[in-house]
Coordinates of C-alpha atoms in Angstrom, one line a residue:
X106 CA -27.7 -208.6 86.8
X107 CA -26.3 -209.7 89.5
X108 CA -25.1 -213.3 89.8
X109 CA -22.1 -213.8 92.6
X110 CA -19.9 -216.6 93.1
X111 CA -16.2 -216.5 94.5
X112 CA -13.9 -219.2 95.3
X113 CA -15.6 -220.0 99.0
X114 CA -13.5 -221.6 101.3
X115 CA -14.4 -223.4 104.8
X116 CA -12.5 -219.7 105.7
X117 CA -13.5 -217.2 102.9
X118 CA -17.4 -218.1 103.2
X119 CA -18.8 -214.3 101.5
X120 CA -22.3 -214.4 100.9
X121 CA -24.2 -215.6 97.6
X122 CA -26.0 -213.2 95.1
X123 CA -27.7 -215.3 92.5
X124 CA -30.4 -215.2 90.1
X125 CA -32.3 -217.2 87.8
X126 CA -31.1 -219.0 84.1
X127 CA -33.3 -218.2 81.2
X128 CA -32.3 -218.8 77.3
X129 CA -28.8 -217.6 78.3
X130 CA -29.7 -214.7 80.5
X131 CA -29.0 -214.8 84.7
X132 CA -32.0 -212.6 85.8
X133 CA -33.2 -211.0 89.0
X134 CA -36.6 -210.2 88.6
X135 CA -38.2 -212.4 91.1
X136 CA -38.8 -212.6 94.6
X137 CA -35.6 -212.2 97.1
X138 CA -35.4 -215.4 99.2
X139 CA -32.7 -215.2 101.9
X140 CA -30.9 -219.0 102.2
X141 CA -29.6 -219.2 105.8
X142 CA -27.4 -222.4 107.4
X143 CA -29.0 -225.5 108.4
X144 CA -27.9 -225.7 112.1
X145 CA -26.4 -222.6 112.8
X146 CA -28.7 -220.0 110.8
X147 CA -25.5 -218.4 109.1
X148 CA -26.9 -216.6 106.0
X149 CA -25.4 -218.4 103.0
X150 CA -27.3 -215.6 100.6
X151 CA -29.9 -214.4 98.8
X152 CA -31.7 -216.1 95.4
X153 CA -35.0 -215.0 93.7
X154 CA -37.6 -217.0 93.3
X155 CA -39.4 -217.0 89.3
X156 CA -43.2 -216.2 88.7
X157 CA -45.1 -218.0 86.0
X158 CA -44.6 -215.8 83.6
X159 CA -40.8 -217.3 84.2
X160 CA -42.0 -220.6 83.7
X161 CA -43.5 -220.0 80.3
X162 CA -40.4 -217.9 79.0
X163 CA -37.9 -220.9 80.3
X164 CA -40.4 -223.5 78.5
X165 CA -40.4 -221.4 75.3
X166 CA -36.6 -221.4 76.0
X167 CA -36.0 -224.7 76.2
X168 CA -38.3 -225.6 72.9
X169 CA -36.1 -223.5 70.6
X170 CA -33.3 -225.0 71.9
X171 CA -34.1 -228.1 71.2
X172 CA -34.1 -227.5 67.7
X173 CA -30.3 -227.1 68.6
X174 CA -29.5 -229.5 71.2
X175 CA -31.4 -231.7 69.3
X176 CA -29.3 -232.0 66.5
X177 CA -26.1 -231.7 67.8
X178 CA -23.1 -234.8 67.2
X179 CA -22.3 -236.8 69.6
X180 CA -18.9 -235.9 69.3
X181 CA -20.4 -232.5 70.3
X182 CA -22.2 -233.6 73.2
X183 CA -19.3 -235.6 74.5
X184 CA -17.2 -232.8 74.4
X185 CA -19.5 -230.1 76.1
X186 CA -19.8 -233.2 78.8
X187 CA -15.8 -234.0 79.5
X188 CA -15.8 -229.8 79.7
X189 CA -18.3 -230.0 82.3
X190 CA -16.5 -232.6 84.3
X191 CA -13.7 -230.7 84.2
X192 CA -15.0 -227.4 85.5
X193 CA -16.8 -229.4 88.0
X194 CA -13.4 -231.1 89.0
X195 CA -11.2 -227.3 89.2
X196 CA -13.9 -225.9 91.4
X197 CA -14.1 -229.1 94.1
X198 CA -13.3 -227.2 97.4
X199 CA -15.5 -224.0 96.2
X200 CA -18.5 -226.4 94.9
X201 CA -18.4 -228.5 98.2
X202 CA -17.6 -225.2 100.7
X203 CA -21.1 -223.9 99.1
X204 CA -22.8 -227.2 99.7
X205 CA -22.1 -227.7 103.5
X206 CA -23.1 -224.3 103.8
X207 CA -26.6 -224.5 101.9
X208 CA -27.2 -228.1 102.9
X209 CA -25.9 -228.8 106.3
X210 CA -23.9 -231.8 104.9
X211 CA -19.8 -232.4 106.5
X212 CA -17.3 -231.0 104.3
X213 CA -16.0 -234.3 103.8
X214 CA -18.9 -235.6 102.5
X215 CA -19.6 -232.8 100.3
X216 CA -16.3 -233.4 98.8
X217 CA -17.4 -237.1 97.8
X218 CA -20.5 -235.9 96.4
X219 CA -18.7 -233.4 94.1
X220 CA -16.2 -236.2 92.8
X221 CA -19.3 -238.3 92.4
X222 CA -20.5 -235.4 90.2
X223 CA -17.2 -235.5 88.4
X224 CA -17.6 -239.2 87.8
X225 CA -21.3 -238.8 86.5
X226 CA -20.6 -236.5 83.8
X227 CA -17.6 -238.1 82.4
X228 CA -20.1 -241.4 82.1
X229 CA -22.4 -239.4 80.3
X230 CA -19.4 -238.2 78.2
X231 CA -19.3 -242.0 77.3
X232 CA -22.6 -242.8 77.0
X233 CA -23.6 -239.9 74.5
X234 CA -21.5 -241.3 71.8
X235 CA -23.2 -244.8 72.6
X236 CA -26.7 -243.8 71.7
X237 CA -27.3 -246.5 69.3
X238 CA -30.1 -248.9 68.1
X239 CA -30.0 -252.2 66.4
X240 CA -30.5 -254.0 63.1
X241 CA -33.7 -256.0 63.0
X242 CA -34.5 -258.5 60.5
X243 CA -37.8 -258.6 59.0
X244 CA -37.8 -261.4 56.8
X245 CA -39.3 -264.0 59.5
X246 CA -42.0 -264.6 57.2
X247 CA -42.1 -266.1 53.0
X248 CA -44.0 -262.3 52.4
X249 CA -41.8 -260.4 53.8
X250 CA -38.4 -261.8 52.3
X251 CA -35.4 -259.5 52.0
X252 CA -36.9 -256.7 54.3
X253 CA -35.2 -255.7 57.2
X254 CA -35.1 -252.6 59.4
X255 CA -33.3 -250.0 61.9
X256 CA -34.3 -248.8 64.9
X257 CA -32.2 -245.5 66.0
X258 CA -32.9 -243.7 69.7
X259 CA -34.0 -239.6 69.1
X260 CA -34.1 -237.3 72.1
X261 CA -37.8 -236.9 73.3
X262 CA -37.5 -233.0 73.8
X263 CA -37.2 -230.9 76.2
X264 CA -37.4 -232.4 79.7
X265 CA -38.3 -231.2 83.1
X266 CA -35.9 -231.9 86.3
X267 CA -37.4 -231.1 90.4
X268 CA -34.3 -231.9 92.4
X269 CA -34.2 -232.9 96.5
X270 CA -31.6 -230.9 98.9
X271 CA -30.1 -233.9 100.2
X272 CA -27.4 -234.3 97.1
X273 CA -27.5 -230.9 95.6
X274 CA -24.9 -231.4 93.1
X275 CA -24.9 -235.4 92.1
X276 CA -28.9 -235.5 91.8
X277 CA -28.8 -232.5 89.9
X278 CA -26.3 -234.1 87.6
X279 CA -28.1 -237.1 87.3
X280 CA -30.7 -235.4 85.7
X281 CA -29.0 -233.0 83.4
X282 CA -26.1 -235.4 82.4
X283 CA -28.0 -237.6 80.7
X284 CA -30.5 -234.8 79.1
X285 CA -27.3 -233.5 77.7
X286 CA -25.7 -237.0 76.5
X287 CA -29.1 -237.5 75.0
X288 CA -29.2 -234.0 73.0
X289 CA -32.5 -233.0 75.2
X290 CA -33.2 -229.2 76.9
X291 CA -34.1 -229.3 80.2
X292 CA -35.8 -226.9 82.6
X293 CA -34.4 -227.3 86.4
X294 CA -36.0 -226.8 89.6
X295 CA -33.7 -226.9 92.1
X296 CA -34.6 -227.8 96.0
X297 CA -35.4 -224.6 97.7
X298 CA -33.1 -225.1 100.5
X299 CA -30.0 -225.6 97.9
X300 CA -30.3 -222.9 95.0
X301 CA -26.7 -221.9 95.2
X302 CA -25.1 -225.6 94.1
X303 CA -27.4 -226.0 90.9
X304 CA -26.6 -222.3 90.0
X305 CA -22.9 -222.7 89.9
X306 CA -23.5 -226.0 88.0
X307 CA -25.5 -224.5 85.8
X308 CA -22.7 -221.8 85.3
X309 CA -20.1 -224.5 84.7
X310 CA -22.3 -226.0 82.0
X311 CA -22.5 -222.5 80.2
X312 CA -19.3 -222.1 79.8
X313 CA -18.6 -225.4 78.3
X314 CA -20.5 -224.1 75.4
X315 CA -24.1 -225.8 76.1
X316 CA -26.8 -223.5 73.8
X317 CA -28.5 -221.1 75.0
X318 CA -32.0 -221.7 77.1
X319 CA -30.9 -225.4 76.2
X320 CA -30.6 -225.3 80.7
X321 CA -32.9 -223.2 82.6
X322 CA -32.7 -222.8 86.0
X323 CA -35.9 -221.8 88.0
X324 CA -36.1 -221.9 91.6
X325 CA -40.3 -222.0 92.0
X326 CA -42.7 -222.1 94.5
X327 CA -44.7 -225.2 94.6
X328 CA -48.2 -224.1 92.6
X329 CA -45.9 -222.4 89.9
X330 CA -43.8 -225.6 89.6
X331 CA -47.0 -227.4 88.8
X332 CA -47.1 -225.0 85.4
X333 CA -43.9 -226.8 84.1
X334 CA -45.4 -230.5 85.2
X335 CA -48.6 -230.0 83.4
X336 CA -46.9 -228.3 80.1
X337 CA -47.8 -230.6 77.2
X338 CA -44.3 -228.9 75.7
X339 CA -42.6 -230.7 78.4
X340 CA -42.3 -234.3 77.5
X341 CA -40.2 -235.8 80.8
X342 CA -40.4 -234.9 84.0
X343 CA -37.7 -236.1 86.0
X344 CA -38.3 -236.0 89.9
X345 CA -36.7 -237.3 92.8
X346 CA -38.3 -236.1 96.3
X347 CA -40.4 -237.1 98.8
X348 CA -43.5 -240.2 98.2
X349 CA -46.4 -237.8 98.3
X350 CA -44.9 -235.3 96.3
X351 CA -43.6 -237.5 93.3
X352 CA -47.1 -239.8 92.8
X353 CA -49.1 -236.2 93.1
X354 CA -47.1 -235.0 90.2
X355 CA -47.6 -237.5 88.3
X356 CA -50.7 -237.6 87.9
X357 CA -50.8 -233.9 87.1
X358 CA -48.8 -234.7 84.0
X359 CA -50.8 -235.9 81.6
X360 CA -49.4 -237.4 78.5
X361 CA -45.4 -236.9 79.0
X362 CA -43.4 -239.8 80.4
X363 CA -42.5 -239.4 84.4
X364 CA -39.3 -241.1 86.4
X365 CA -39.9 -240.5 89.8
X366 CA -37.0 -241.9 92.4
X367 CA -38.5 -241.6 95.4
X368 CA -38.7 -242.5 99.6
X369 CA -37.6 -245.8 101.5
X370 CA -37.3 -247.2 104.6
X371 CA -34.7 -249.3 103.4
X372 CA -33.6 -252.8 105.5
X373 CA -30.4 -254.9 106.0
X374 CA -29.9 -258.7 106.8
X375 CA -27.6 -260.2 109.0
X376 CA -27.3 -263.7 108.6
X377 CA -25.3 -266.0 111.0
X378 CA -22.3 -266.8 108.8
X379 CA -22.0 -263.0 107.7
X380 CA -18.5 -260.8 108.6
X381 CA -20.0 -259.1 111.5
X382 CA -17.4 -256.6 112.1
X383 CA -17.7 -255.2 108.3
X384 CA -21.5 -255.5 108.4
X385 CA -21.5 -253.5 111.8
X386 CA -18.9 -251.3 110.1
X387 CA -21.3 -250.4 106.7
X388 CA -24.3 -250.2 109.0
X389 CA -22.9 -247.0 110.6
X390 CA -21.9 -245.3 107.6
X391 CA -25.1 -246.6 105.7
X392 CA -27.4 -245.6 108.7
X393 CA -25.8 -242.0 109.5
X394 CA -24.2 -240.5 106.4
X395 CA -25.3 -236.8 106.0
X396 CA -27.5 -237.5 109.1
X397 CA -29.2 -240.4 107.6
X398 CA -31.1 -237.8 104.9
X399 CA -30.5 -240.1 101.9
X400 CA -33.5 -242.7 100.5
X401 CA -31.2 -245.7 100.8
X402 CA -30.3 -245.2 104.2
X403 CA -30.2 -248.1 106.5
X404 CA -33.0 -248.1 109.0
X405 CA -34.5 -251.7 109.4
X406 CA -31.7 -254.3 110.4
X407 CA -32.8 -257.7 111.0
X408 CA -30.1 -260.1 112.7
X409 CA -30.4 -263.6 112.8
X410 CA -30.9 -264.7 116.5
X411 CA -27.7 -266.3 117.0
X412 CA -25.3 -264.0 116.1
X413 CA -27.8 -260.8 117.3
X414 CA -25.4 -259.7 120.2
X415 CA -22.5 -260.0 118.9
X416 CA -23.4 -257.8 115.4
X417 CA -25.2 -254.9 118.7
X418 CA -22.1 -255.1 120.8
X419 CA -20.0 -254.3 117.4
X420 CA -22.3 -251.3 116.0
X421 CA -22.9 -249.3 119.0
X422 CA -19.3 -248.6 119.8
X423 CA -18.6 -247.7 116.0
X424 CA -22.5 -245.5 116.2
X425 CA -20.8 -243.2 119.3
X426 CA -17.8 -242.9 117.7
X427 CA -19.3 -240.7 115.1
X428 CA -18.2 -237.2 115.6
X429 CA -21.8 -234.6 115.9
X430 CA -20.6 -231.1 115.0
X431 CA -19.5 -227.7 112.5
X432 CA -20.3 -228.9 108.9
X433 CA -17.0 -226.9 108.4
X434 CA -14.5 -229.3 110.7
X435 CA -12.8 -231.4 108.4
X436 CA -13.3 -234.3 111.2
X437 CA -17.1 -234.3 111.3
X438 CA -19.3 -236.8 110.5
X439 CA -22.9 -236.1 111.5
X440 CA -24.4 -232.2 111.1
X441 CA -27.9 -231.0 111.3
X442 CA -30.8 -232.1 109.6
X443 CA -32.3 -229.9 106.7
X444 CA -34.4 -228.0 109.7
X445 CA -35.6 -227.7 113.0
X446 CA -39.0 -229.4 112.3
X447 CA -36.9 -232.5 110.7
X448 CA -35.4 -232.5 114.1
X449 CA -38.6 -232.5 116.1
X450 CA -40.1 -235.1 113.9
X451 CA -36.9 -238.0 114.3
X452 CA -37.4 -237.1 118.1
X453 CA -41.1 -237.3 117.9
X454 CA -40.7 -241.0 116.3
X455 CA -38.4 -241.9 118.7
X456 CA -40.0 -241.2 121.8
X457 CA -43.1 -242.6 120.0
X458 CA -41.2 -246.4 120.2
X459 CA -39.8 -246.0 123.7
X460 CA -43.6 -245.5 124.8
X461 CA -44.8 -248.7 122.8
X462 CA -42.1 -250.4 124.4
X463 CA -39.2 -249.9 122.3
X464 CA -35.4 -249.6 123.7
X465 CA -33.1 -247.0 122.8
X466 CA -29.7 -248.4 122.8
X467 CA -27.8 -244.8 122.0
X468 CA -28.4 -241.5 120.7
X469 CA -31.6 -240.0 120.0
X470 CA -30.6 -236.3 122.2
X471 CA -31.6 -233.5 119.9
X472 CA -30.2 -229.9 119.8
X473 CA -31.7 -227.1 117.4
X474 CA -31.4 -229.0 114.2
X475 CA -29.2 -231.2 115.0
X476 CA -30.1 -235.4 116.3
X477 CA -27.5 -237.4 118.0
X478 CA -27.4 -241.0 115.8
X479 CA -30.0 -243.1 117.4
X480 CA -30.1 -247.0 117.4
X481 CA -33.4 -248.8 118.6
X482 CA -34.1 -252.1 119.6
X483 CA -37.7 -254.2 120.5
X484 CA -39.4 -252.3 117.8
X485 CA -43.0 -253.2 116.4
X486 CA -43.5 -253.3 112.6
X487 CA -46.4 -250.6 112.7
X488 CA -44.2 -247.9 114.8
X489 CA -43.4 -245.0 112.2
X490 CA -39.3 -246.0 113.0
X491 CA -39.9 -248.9 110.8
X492 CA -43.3 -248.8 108.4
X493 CA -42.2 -245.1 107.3
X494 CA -39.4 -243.0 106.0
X495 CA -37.4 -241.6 109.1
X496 CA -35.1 -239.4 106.7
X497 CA -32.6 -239.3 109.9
X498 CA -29.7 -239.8 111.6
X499 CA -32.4 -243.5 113.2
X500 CA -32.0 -247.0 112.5
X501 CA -33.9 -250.0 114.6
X502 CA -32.0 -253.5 114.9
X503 CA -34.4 -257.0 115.4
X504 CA -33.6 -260.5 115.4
X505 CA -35.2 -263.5 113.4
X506 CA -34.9 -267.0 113.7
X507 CA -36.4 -268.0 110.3
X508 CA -34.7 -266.4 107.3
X509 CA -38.2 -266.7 105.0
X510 CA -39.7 -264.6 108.0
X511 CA -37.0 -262.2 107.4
X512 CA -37.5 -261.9 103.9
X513 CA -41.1 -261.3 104.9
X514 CA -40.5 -258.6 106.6
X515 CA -38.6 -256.6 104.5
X516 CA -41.2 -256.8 101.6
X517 CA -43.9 -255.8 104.5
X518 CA -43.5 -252.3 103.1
X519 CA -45.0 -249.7 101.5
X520 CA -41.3 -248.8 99.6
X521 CA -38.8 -251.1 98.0
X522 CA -36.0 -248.8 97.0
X523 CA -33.0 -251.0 97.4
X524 CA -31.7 -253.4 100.0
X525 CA -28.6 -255.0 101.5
X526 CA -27.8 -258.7 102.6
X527 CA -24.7 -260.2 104.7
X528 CA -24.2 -263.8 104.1
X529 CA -21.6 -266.2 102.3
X530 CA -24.8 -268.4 101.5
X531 CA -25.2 -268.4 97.5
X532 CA -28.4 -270.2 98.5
X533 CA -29.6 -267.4 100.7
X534 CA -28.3 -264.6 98.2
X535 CA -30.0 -266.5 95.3
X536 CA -33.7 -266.6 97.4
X537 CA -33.6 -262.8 98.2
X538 CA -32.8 -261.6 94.9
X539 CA -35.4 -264.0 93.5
X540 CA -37.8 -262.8 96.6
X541 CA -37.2 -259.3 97.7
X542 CA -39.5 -256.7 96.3
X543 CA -36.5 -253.7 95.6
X544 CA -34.8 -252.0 92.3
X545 CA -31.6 -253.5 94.0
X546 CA -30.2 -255.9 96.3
X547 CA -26.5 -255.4 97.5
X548 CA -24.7 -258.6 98.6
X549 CA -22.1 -257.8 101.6
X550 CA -23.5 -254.3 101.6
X551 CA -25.6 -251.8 103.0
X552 CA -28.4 -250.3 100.8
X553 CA -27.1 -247.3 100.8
X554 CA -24.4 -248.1 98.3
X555 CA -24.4 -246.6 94.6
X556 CA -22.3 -245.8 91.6
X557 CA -23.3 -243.4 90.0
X558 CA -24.0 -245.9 86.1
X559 CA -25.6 -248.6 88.1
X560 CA -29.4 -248.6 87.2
X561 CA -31.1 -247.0 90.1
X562 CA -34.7 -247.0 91.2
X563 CA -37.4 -248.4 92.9
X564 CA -40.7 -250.4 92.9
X565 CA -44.0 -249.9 95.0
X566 CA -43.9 -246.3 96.6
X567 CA -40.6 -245.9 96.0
X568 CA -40.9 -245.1 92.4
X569 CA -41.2 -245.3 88.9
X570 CA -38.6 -245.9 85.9
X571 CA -34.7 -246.0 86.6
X572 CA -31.8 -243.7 87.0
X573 CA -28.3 -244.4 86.3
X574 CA -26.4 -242.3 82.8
X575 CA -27.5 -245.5 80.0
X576 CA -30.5 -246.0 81.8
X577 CA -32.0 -242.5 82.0
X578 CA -30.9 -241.6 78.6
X579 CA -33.1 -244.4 77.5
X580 CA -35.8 -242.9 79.4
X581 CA -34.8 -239.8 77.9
X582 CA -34.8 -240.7 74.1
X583 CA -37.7 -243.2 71.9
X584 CA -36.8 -245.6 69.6
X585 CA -37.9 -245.0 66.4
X586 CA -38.4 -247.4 63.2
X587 CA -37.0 -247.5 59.9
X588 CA -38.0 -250.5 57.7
X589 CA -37.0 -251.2 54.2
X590 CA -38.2 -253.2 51.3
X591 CA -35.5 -253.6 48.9
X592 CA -37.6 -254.8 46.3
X593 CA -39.2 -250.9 46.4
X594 CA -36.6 -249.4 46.1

């Protein structure tokens, strides 16, 4: 077997050896797949890629080990959890070294994401020992007098995660901390383009004593992932990836439950009274972070007419001040996009607006992989920079002069992941929320703001179900029924 990881630093960066996790065993029987740098085409290593006769020995895997996992205290799983957390924390700079590699994303920002992991398991730690139910009375009626009943949450079974490359530790943590907390087995397939983050989670989470084949970890190709989706042994499948992908899936499932957390295009308001310096401030971190490859990134903002250049004359600055460069330097804020073609495709959309009229205010240059942040201005609703999902370091900037018609034109869109809004006008707040067609709305915020035990998720094409420790583990468990009739007894 061999399974490799060392303590990489930004300057000790070996390369990765790693197989696949099946009931316990790290295995290398698959197909090599070489994993090279977004950006700079650095090899980061080599992973193996299962077969289907994989997929059936992880699912047979995971159904024994539910009869484990299944059963275990939540003082059990609590502990296993806070162990997980732990390793997580003691392994920060390796864990985010191997992410900037393998991802593309700025050391600094892989450093959040792995204290976001931190934070997400120690909630899960929490929440397993909170997996309650409720007393129900039953004696609403003269013929039913002195009944009453439980109702008690049991894990569903094992559960199936697909995982994006854009957050290859926290996403991945979002689906197996709450499997664990909820005493459910869980087959994983990780984002081909970021094998080597789920594997050393999936290490740490051995050691902290979770059962054997109670986490498998395949990386699959596409048609062979489709064996664990369609597996009525299965009874979850947890994905988060792109719109097409995620409805596809689901209807290849059949009878198991499905949470999909998918796409957006997601939209900021600027009303008149708002702080424009902080709203201009959170626009450039919401619209640019990891090279605006995140489904909550900003990329509509609407401005209200009379404070319109003002809010433009305080972003751009703050847009060209963010530093385009090595993943690796400590000071960088905006590497390469996942590939080449993501590249090509942001420029693409770009140009695509400047010829329809459109005004590009700053950015937009591309270099290999990487996009200079771009900021666009006398947009049209139907140009693809607006109606669809950029997934890049793009945002376009409009004015309105009627706040219904800017409320509109948010909800004239196919996603509705989550939105922000910039006003001190409880009036204006109180519309949106009642208005806006989105799994959240953040007040003085960008959209792109989440912690990590919020309930997260979207309506229309952006999804299905919600995310977020208490609220997946509902998801993850079914309420069951016990009624009693004293006078039976």
């Amino acid at each position: 077997m061999s399974t490799t990881f060392t303590n990489a630093t930004p300057t000790n960066t070996p390369t990765l050896d790693v197989g696949f996790l099946i009931d316990g065993k790290w295995q290398t029987d698959g197909e090599p797949t070489e994993i090279r740098s977004p950006g700079t085409g650095q090899r980061v290593g080599t992973t193996y890629r299962a077969s289907a006769k994989h997929v059936e020995s992880a699912i047979a895997a995971a159904v024994r080990a539910f009869e484990v996992t299944g059963k275990l205290g939540g003082y059990e799983r609590q502990r296993i959890l806070r162990s997980i957390a732990s390793g997580i924390e003691k392994r920060r700079d390796e864990l985010a070294s191997i992410m900037a590699l393998e991802a593309g994303k700025p050391l600094k920002a892989a450093r959040v994401e792995v204290d976001r992991a931190v934070f997400t398991f120690n909630v899960a730690a929490e929440e397993a020992v909170r997996v309650g139910g409720e007393y129900l009375p039953l004696d609403w009626q003269a013929s039913t007098a002195g009944r009453w009943g439980i109702v008690r949450r049991f894990p569903l079974g094992p559960i199936a995660a697909i995982t994006p490359f854009n957050f290859p530790i926290n996403l991945v943590a979002h689906k197996l901390a709450p499997a664990i907390a909820a005493g459910c087995s869980i087959v994983l397939k990780p984002a081909p383009q970021t094998p080597f983050t789920a594997s050393r989670l999936a290490q740490i989470i051995e050691d902290a004593g979770w059962p054997a084949g109670g986490l498998n970890v395949l990386p699959l190709s596409n048609e062979d992932a489709g064996l664990i989706v369609r597996d009525d042994r299965i009874k979850l499948l947890s994905f988060t990836g792109s719109t097409a992908v995620g409805w596809q899936l689901k209807a290849q499932a059949g009878k198991k439950r499905v949470v999909l957390e998918l796409g957006g295009n997601a939209a900021v308001i600027v009303c008149g009274d708002a702080n424009l310096e902080l709203a201009a401030e959170r626009c450039a971190v919401g619209g640019f972070t990891y090279a605006g490859q995140t489904c909550i990134s900003v990329q509509r903002i609407l401005v209200e007419d009379s404070v319109y250049d003002k809010f433009v004359a305080a972003l751009i600055p703050r847009v060209q001040k963010l530093k385009v460069g090595d993943v690796l330097d400590e000071n960088t804020d905006i590497g390469p996009l996942i590939n080449e073609a993501a590249a090509r495709r942001n420029v693409e959309w770009i140009e695509e607006a400047v010829h329809g009229g459109a005004q590009l205010l700053c950015g937009g240059q591309r270099t290999g992989s990487t996009v200079t942040p771009a900021v666009l201005t006398h947009t049209k609703p139907a140009m693809r920079v607006n109606c669809m999902e950029i997934f890049g370091p793009v945002v376009t900037v409009e004015k309105f002069t009627d706040y219904g018609d800017a409320l509109d034109s948010v909800n004239r869109s196919d996603f509705g992941l989550q939105a922000g809004l910039f006003t001190r006008d409880f009036v204006r707040i109180t519309r949106a929320f009642e208005t806006l067609e989105v799994g959240g709305l953040m007040i003085g915020e960008v959209p792109s703001f989440r912690i990590d035990h919020m309930p997260y998720g979207g309506v229309k094409d952006s999804g299905l179900g919600r995310e977020g420790l208490r609220y997946a583990i509902e998801e993850m468990t079914e309420p069951r029924l016990l009624a009693i009739n004293p006078a039976g007894l």
